[in-house]
Amino acid sequence: MSTIAEATPAASPGPSVGLDIGGTKTLAVLLDGDGEVRAQARLATRKGPHGVVDGAAQAVEGVARQAGVPLEEITGVGVGVPGLVASSAGTVRHAVNLDLDGDPLELATLLSARLGGVGVGVENDLNVAAVGAAHLVEAAEPDERPTDLAFLALGTGLAAGIVLDGRLRRGSSGAAGEIGHVPVDPLGPPCACGQRGCLELYASGSAVNALWPTVTGRPAPVELFEAAAAGDPEAVAARDTYARAVAAAVRLLVLTVDVRHVVLGGGVSQLGQPLLDAVRDALTDESAASGFLRSLDLPGRVRLAPGRVPVGAVGAAVVGRGHARRVRDLTA
Ligand SMILES: [Zn+2]
């Protein structure tokens, strides 16, 4: 099992590579033994079973070359992918964005073979983002306590990756953090999951498209927040409605697992500070009548995903450390 705690042994773990394979682009980073990003790269994602393995191998080789680190010195590789991941087996299936929809793809085994036997860990894309966010928060704000953090992805859907006591928590069936399908209005519209009024219908990126359809072809969240900033009263109301829904997701995470940090990620988070301000304002308003909520300092727990490094690829590299190459000298 890859966890941040286990993946950070006392001895320097050596360089590892992380890949975040998305539907259109693959982000790669090389982390050195101190956990610093030494090189990063962005490539077009290749699809289908052969394309995913081949593209991943080339991304690892490319970022290692860029960092000047020979492939034999890479101690582990982690890969974040969309779809259903069995992390213990290193397989992925039902990743429709990657044209993987048949038998499970044995990604860890196949990629390891392509890279000369290096250990490979495979994890869901949301989970590597949570691990990456925890790694970056720990690096920026060293603390005695292990990190408790949720990475809330505001994208096509709505879900959170959860790190508690410095360890990634997947839950007994991998559904930990699937808060997008907590119904918040039993009379609300039907959700693709079969329930009604799920939080995802109000707080995801898709919800912004429904609330404020784009007229220029730019992303709907950008148009909405710009119109609100310009003082359009309808836009202000729509922005505040959306911010309250995201605030509800934050409150749900804090009241369920009491995470110290809720990191806003996913496409909508590219709005940056205006999104953070709107969500913090909504949390402050909701806390006004509740001394209990005020005592939890919800606004102070929310932050944006760091923009300067690809958080998912960083998390994948941390996961990769937990899959260190078997040292031949010791096993021969
Ligand atoms: Zn649902």
Tab-separated table of C-alpha atoms and ligand atoms in Angstrom:
chain	number	residue	atom	x	y	z
A	1	MET	CA	0.000	0.000	0.000
A	2	SER	CA	1.389	3.371	-0.873
A	3	THR	CA	1.009	5.991	1.766
A	4	ILE	CA	2.864	9.185	2.303
A	5	ALA	CA	4.187	7.990	5.659
A	6	GLU	CA	5.426	4.681	4.303
A	7	ALA	CA	6.738	6.308	1.179
A	8	THR	CA	9.047	8.598	3.118
A	9	PRO	CA	11.605	6.314	4.759
A	10	ALA	CA	14.398	7.771	6.885
A	11	ALA	CA	17.003	7.157	4.184
A	12	SER	CA	16.701	9.262	1.044
A	13	PRO	CA	14.441	7.276	-1.267
A	14	GLY	CA	16.209	8.395	-4.445
A	15	PRO	CA	14.541	9.886	-7.490
A	16	SER	CA	11.076	8.762	-8.547
A	17	VAL	CA	8.893	9.645	-11.503
A	18	GLY	CA	5.176	10.415	-11.454
A	19	LEU	CA	2.751	10.516	-14.366
A	20	ASP	CA	-0.749	11.963	-14.398
A	21	ILE	CA	-2.388	10.539	-17.509
A	22	GLY	CA	-5.464	12.530	-18.517
A	23	GLY	CA	-7.800	12.222	-21.473
A	24	THR	CA	-5.789	14.655	-23.613
A	25	LYS	CA	-2.471	15.319	-21.879
A	26	THR	CA	-0.003	13.442	-19.725
A	27	LEU	CA	1.956	15.375	-17.105
A	28	ALA	CA	5.234	13.948	-15.840
A	29	VAL	CA	7.544	14.993	-13.000
A	30	LEU	CA	10.757	13.682	-11.536
A	31	LEU	CA	11.030	14.091	-7.764
A	32	ASP	CA	14.485	13.906	-6.239
A	33	GLY	CA	15.201	12.117	-2.976
A	34	ASP	CA	14.346	15.251	-1.004
A	35	GLY	CA	10.923	15.428	-2.607
A	36	GLU	CA	11.735	18.414	-4.812
A	37	VAL	CA	10.512	18.575	-8.406
A	38	ARG	CA	13.656	18.315	-10.551
A	39	ALA	CA	11.989	18.175	-13.983
A	40	GLN	CA	8.507	18.267	-15.441
A	41	ALA	CA	7.049	17.634	-18.870
A	42	ARG	CA	3.735	17.659	-20.697
A	43	LEU	CA	2.929	15.273	-23.560
A	44	ALA	CA	-0.116	14.366	-25.608
A	45	THR	CA	-1.809	11.272	-24.164
A	46	ARG	CA	-1.759	8.162	-26.323
A	47	LYS	CA	-4.760	5.898	-26.150
A	48	GLY	CA	-5.679	2.246	-26.210
A	49	PRO	CA	-3.830	-0.458	-24.229
A	50	HIS	CA	-0.668	-0.315	-26.318
A	51	GLY	CA	-0.677	3.471	-26.616
A	52	VAL	CA	-1.114	4.035	-22.867
A	53	VAL	CA	1.815	1.762	-21.950
A	54	ASP	CA	4.047	3.059	-24.735
A	55	GLY	CA	3.197	6.710	-24.035
A	56	ALA	CA	3.805	6.223	-20.293
A	57	ALA	CA	7.204	4.623	-20.920
A	58	GLN	CA	8.222	7.473	-23.206
A	59	ALA	CA	7.074	10.050	-20.641
A	60	VAL	CA	9.212	8.412	-17.926
A	61	GLU	CA	12.231	8.206	-20.217
A	62	GLY	CA	11.757	11.808	-21.333
A	63	VAL	CA	11.509	13.370	-17.881
A	64	ALA	CA	14.455	11.281	-16.611
A	65	ARG	CA	16.567	12.441	-19.563
A	66	GLN	CA	15.509	16.028	-18.918
A	67	ALA	CA	16.635	15.755	-15.274
A	68	GLY	CA	19.885	14.068	-16.268
A	69	VAL	CA	19.024	10.965	-14.225
A	70	PRO	CA	19.808	7.571	-15.811
A	71	LEU	CA	16.789	5.274	-15.967
A	72	GLU	CA	18.551	2.693	-13.751
A	73	GLU	CA	18.662	5.257	-10.927
A	74	ILE	CA	14.884	5.796	-10.880
A	75	THR	CA	13.739	4.057	-7.704
A	76	GLY	CA	10.037	3.902	-8.491
A	77	VAL	CA	7.340	5.113	-10.862
A	78	GLY	CA	3.786	6.086	-9.977
A	79	VAL	CA	0.953	6.541	-12.446
A	80	GLY	CA	-2.349	8.321	-11.893
A	81	VAL	CA	-5.083	7.350	-14.343
A	82	PRO	CA	-8.814	7.979	-14.681
A	83	GLY	CA	-11.040	4.924	-14.501
A	84	LEU	CA	-11.369	2.030	-12.104
A	85	VAL	CA	-7.991	1.212	-10.615
A	86	ALA	CA	-7.100	-1.851	-8.588
A	87	SER	CA	-4.008	-0.359	-6.962
A	88	SER	CA	-2.884	-3.604	-5.332
A	89	ALA	CA	-2.848	-5.350	-8.728
A	90	GLY	CA	-1.664	-2.292	-10.651
A	91	THR	CA	-4.498	-2.601	-13.158
A	92	VAL	CA	-6.954	-0.145	-14.687
A	93	ARG	CA	-10.231	-0.718	-16.482
A	94	HIS	CA	-13.180	1.314	-17.693
A	95	ALA	CA	-11.045	4.364	-18.510
A	96	VAL	CA	-13.217	5.448	-21.441
A	97	ASN	CA	-11.151	8.649	-21.941
A	98	LEU	CA	-8.127	6.456	-22.649
A	99	ASP	CA	-10.005	3.963	-24.858
A	100	LEU	CA	-9.569	1.296	-22.192
A	101	ASP	CA	-12.870	-0.461	-21.839
A	102	GLY	CA	-12.206	-4.181	-22.199
A	103	ASP	CA	-10.172	-6.437	-19.966
A	104	PRO	CA	-8.253	-4.747	-17.134
A	105	LEU	CA	-4.957	-3.325	-18.425
A	106	GLU	CA	-2.022	-4.646	-16.391
A	107	LEU	CA	-0.380	-1.247	-16.441
A	108	ALA	CA	2.074	-1.738	-13.555
A	109	THR	CA	3.438	-5.033	-14.906
A	110	LEU	CA	3.634	-3.904	-18.531
A	111	LEU	CA	5.205	-0.522	-17.769
A	112	SER	CA	7.700	-2.057	-15.363
A	113	ALA	CA	8.763	-4.527	-18.057
A	114	ARG	CA	9.220	-1.669	-20.545
A	115	LEU	CA	11.397	0.230	-18.055
A	116	GLY	CA	13.805	-2.520	-17.079
A	117	GLY	CA	11.993	-3.772	-13.990
A	118	VAL	CA	11.490	-0.543	-12.044
A	119	GLY	CA	8.667	-0.784	-9.477
A	120	VAL	CA	5.431	0.814	-10.731
A	121	GLY	CA	2.407	1.838	-8.679
A	122	VAL	CA	-0.945	2.700	-10.245
A	123	GLU	CA	-3.546	4.841	-8.542
A	124	ASN	CA	-6.742	6.645	-9.411
A	125	ASP	CA	-6.134	10.208	-10.667
A	126	LEU	CA	-8.024	11.801	-7.785
A	127	ASN	CA	-6.011	9.856	-5.220
A	128	VAL	CA	-2.659	10.920	-6.676
A	129	ALA	CA	-3.885	14.528	-6.585
A	130	ALA	CA	-4.695	14.171	-2.870
A	131	VAL	CA	-1.281	12.614	-2.176
A	132	GLY	CA	0.417	15.346	-4.221
A	133	ALA	CA	-1.449	18.123	-2.411
A	134	ALA	CA	-0.472	16.614	0.957
A	135	HIS	CA	3.169	16.365	-0.145
A	136	LEU	CA	3.224	20.007	-1.254
A	137	VAL	CA	1.465	21.255	1.893
A	138	GLU	CA	3.894	19.289	4.084
A	139	ALA	CA	6.858	20.690	2.162
A	140	ALA	CA	5.591	24.260	2.417
A	141	GLU	CA	4.394	24.066	6.028
A	142	PRO	CA	6.392	21.478	7.976
A	143	ASP	CA	4.397	20.325	10.976
A	144	GLU	CA	4.876	17.681	13.618
A	145	ARG	CA	1.529	16.124	12.809
A	146	PRO	CA	0.824	14.045	9.719
A	147	THR	CA	-1.390	15.713	7.169
A	148	ASP	CA	-5.184	15.493	7.160
A	149	LEU	CA	-6.333	16.790	3.805
A	150	ALA	CA	-9.059	16.441	1.198
A	151	PHE	CA	-8.523	17.268	-2.475
A	152	LEU	CA	-11.894	18.392	-3.813
A	153	ALA	CA	-12.041	18.080	-7.606
A	154	LEU	CA	-14.500	20.514	-9.199
A	155	GLY	CA	-14.622	19.016	-12.669
A	156	THR	CA	-17.105	17.197	-14.858
A	157	GLY	CA	-18.114	15.454	-11.641
A	158	LEU	CA	-17.482	16.162	-7.974
A	159	ALA	CA	-15.406	13.941	-5.714
A	160	ALA	CA	-12.687	14.170	-3.101
A	161	GLY	CA	-9.457	12.269	-2.503
A	162	ILE	CA	-8.706	11.901	1.194
A	163	VAL	CA	-5.439	11.698	3.125
A	164	LEU	CA	-5.785	11.102	6.876
A	165	ASP	CA	-2.848	10.852	9.287
A	166	GLY	CA	-0.634	11.186	6.228
A	167	ARG	CA	-2.126	8.097	4.590
A	168	LEU	CA	-4.244	7.845	1.481
A	169	ARG	CA	-7.687	6.458	2.372
A	170	ARG	CA	-9.541	4.677	-0.384
A	171	GLY	CA	-12.260	3.106	1.774
A	172	SER	CA	-13.310	-0.546	1.802
A	173	SER	CA	-14.563	-0.450	-1.786
A	174	GLY	CA	-12.655	2.577	-3.088
A	175	ALA	CA	-15.632	4.897	-2.663
A	176	ALA	CA	-14.217	7.106	0.110
A	177	GLY	CA	-14.731	10.765	-0.806
A	178	GLU	CA	-17.483	10.189	-3.379
A	179	ILE	CA	-19.383	13.104	-1.879
A	180	GLY	CA	-20.734	14.207	-5.259
A	181	HIS	CA	-23.437	11.584	-4.846
A	182	VAL	CA	-24.624	12.648	-1.432
A	183	PRO	CA	-28.187	13.834	-2.144
A	184	VAL	CA	-28.754	17.347	-0.866
A	185	ASP	CA	-32.262	17.799	-2.277
A	186	PRO	CA	-34.490	14.699	-2.381
A	187	LEU	CA	-36.844	16.589	-4.755
A	188	GLY	CA	-34.020	17.749	-7.002
A	189	PRO	CA	-33.316	16.686	-10.580
A	190	PRO	CA	-32.347	13.094	-11.347
A	191	CYS	CA	-28.639	12.260	-11.254
A	192	ALA	CA	-26.859	9.819	-13.568
A	193	CYS	CA	-26.206	7.655	-10.490
A	194	GLY	CA	-29.941	6.950	-10.112
A	195	GLN	CA	-30.589	9.201	-7.119
A	196	ARG	CA	-32.045	12.714	-7.066
A	197	GLY	CA	-30.572	16.055	-6.098
A	198	CYS	CA	-26.957	14.885	-5.684
A	199	LEU	CA	-24.408	17.512	-4.598
A	200	GLU	CA	-22.584	17.008	-7.924
A	201	LEU	CA	-25.558	18.582	-9.719
A	202	TYR	CA	-24.880	21.856	-7.848
A	203	ALA	CA	-21.151	22.011	-7.078
A	204	SER	CA	-19.319	20.417	-10.043
A	205	GLY	CA	-17.920	22.204	-13.071
A	206	SER	CA	-20.816	20.796	-15.089
A	207	ALA	CA	-23.171	22.535	-12.665
A	208	VAL	CA	-21.655	25.897	-13.665
A	209	ASN	CA	-22.341	25.099	-17.323
A	210	ALA	CA	-25.974	24.481	-16.445
A	211	LEU	CA	-26.219	27.582	-14.242
A	212	TRP	CA	-24.497	30.004	-16.626
A	213	PRO	CA	-24.174	28.541	-20.137
A	214	THR	CA	-21.239	29.976	-22.029
A	215	VAL	CA	-22.043	32.373	-24.872
A	216	THR	CA	-18.520	32.995	-26.184
A	217	GLY	CA	-17.177	29.441	-26.044
A	218	ARG	CA	-14.850	30.269	-23.158
A	219	PRO	CA	-15.241	28.132	-20.007
A	220	ALA	CA	-18.553	28.849	-18.257
A	221	PRO	CA	-16.916	29.473	-14.835
A	222	VAL	CA	-14.726	32.209	-16.369
A	223	GLU	CA	-17.714	33.930	-17.958
A	224	LEU	CA	-19.788	33.656	-14.803
A	225	PHE	CA	-17.133	35.047	-12.473
A	226	GLU	CA	-16.213	37.848	-14.890
A	227	ALA	CA	-19.858	38.889	-15.253
A	228	ALA	CA	-20.290	38.800	-11.476
A	229	ALA	CA	-17.138	40.860	-10.949
A	230	ALA	CA	-18.535	43.402	-13.447
A	231	GLY	CA	-21.639	43.720	-11.281
A	232	ASP	CA	-24.282	41.850	-13.321
A	233	PRO	CA	-26.834	41.086	-10.587
A	234	GLU	CA	-27.930	37.774	-12.159
A	235	ALA	CA	-24.331	36.667	-12.389
A	236	VAL	CA	-23.676	37.693	-8.790
A	237	ALA	CA	-26.643	35.570	-7.691
A	238	ALA	CA	-25.520	32.593	-9.807
A	239	ARG	CA	-21.925	32.867	-8.569
A	240	ASP	CA	-23.100	32.975	-4.957
A	241	THR	CA	-25.418	29.998	-5.529
A	242	TYR	CA	-22.478	28.019	-6.921
A	243	ALA	CA	-20.130	29.112	-4.132
A	244	ARG	CA	-22.687	27.980	-1.533
A	245	ALA	CA	-22.799	24.543	-3.148
A	246	VAL	CA	-18.990	24.234	-3.068
A	247	ALA	CA	-19.098	25.468	0.527
A	248	ALA	CA	-21.561	22.656	1.304
A	249	ALA	CA	-19.033	20.157	-0.067
A	250	VAL	CA	-16.284	21.664	2.101
A	251	ARG	CA	-18.502	21.561	5.189
A	252	LEU	CA	-19.444	17.942	4.465
A	253	LEU	CA	-15.778	16.915	4.271
A	254	VAL	CA	-14.807	18.779	7.439
A	255	LEU	CA	-17.755	17.492	9.446
A	256	THR	CA	-17.161	13.909	8.266
A	257	VAL	CA	-13.387	13.506	8.577
A	258	ASP	CA	-12.244	16.836	10.099
A	259	VAL	CA	-9.527	17.439	7.517
A	260	ARG	CA	-7.211	20.352	8.266
A	261	HIS	CA	-7.045	21.386	4.602
A	262	VAL	CA	-9.595	21.229	1.805
A	263	VAL	CA	-7.752	21.858	-1.459
A	264	LEU	CA	-9.894	23.037	-4.368
A	265	GLY	CA	-8.795	21.407	-7.623
A	266	GLY	CA	-10.214	20.427	-10.982
A	267	GLY	CA	-11.047	22.700	-13.904
A	268	VAL	CA	-13.087	25.251	-11.940
A	269	SER	CA	-10.178	25.869	-9.555
A	270	GLN	CA	-8.320	27.557	-12.420
A	271	LEU	CA	-10.455	30.589	-11.556
A	272	GLY	CA	-8.005	31.056	-8.696
A	273	GLN	CA	-8.455	33.682	-6.008
A	274	PRO	CA	-11.986	34.830	-7.013
A	275	LEU	CA	-13.249	31.245	-6.501
A	276	LEU	CA	-11.441	30.941	-3.175
A	277	ASP	CA	-12.858	34.283	-2.024
A	278	ALA	CA	-16.423	33.332	-3.034
A	279	VAL	CA	-16.252	29.968	-1.252
A	280	ARG	CA	-14.699	31.494	1.874
A	281	ASP	CA	-17.403	34.198	1.905
A	282	ALA	CA	-20.115	31.528	1.662
A	283	LEU	CA	-18.553	29.569	4.535
A	284	THR	CA	-18.275	32.721	6.638
A	285	ASP	CA	-21.947	33.557	5.988
A	286	GLU	CA	-23.064	30.044	6.903
A	287	SER	CA	-20.997	30.110	10.082
A	288	ALA	CA	-22.514	33.418	11.216
A	289	ALA	CA	-25.425	31.839	13.057
A	290	SER	CA	-23.495	28.841	14.389
A	291	GLY	CA	-20.878	29.094	17.084
A	292	PHE	CA	-20.154	25.423	16.404
A	293	LEU	CA	-19.276	26.041	12.748
A	294	ARG	CA	-17.323	29.191	13.643
A	295	SER	CA	-15.222	27.166	16.077
A	296	LEU	CA	-14.165	24.914	13.177
A	297	ASP	CA	-12.799	27.835	11.093
A	298	LEU	CA	-14.085	26.444	7.799
A	299	PRO	CA	-12.908	29.436	5.695
A	300	GLY	CA	-9.371	29.005	7.046
A	301	ARG	CA	-9.226	25.382	5.908
A	302	VAL	CA	-9.908	26.028	2.221
A	303	ARG	CA	-7.068	26.635	-0.211
A	304	LEU	CA	-6.331	26.386	-3.920
A	305	ALA	CA	-4.344	23.619	-5.550
A	306	PRO	CA	-0.842	24.943	-6.232
A	307	GLY	CA	-0.583	26.161	-9.797
A	308	ARG	CA	3.175	26.049	-10.365
A	309	VAL	CA	3.554	22.243	-10.328
A	310	PRO	CA	1.226	19.482	-11.561
A	311	VAL	CA	-0.146	18.233	-8.262
A	312	GLY	CA	-1.371	14.870	-9.602
A	313	ALA	CA	1.984	14.001	-11.179
A	314	VAL	CA	3.784	14.993	-7.966
A	315	GLY	CA	1.470	12.695	-6.007
A	316	ALA	CA	2.079	9.902	-8.495
A	317	ALA	CA	5.837	10.296	-7.943
A	318	VAL	CA	5.253	10.023	-4.173
A	319	VAL	CA	3.198	6.873	-4.799
A	320	GLY	CA	6.085	5.611	-6.976
A	321	ARG	CA	8.478	5.854	-4.008
A	322	GLY	CA	6.389	3.228	-2.246
A	323	HIS	CA	7.029	0.879	-5.172
A	324	ALA	CA	10.800	1.055	-5.033
A	325	ARG	CA	12.843	-1.041	-7.415
A	326	ARG	CA	14.159	-4.238	-5.896
A	327	VAL	CA	17.850	-3.584	-5.473
A	328	ARG	CA	19.547	-6.360	-7.416
A	329	ASP	CA	22.702	-6.134	-5.291
A	330	LEU	CA	20.703	-7.114	-2.240
A	331	THR	CA	18.660	-9.865	-3.823
A	332	ALA	CA	21.327	-11.478	-6.020
B	1	ZN	ZN	-25.666	11.083	-7.979
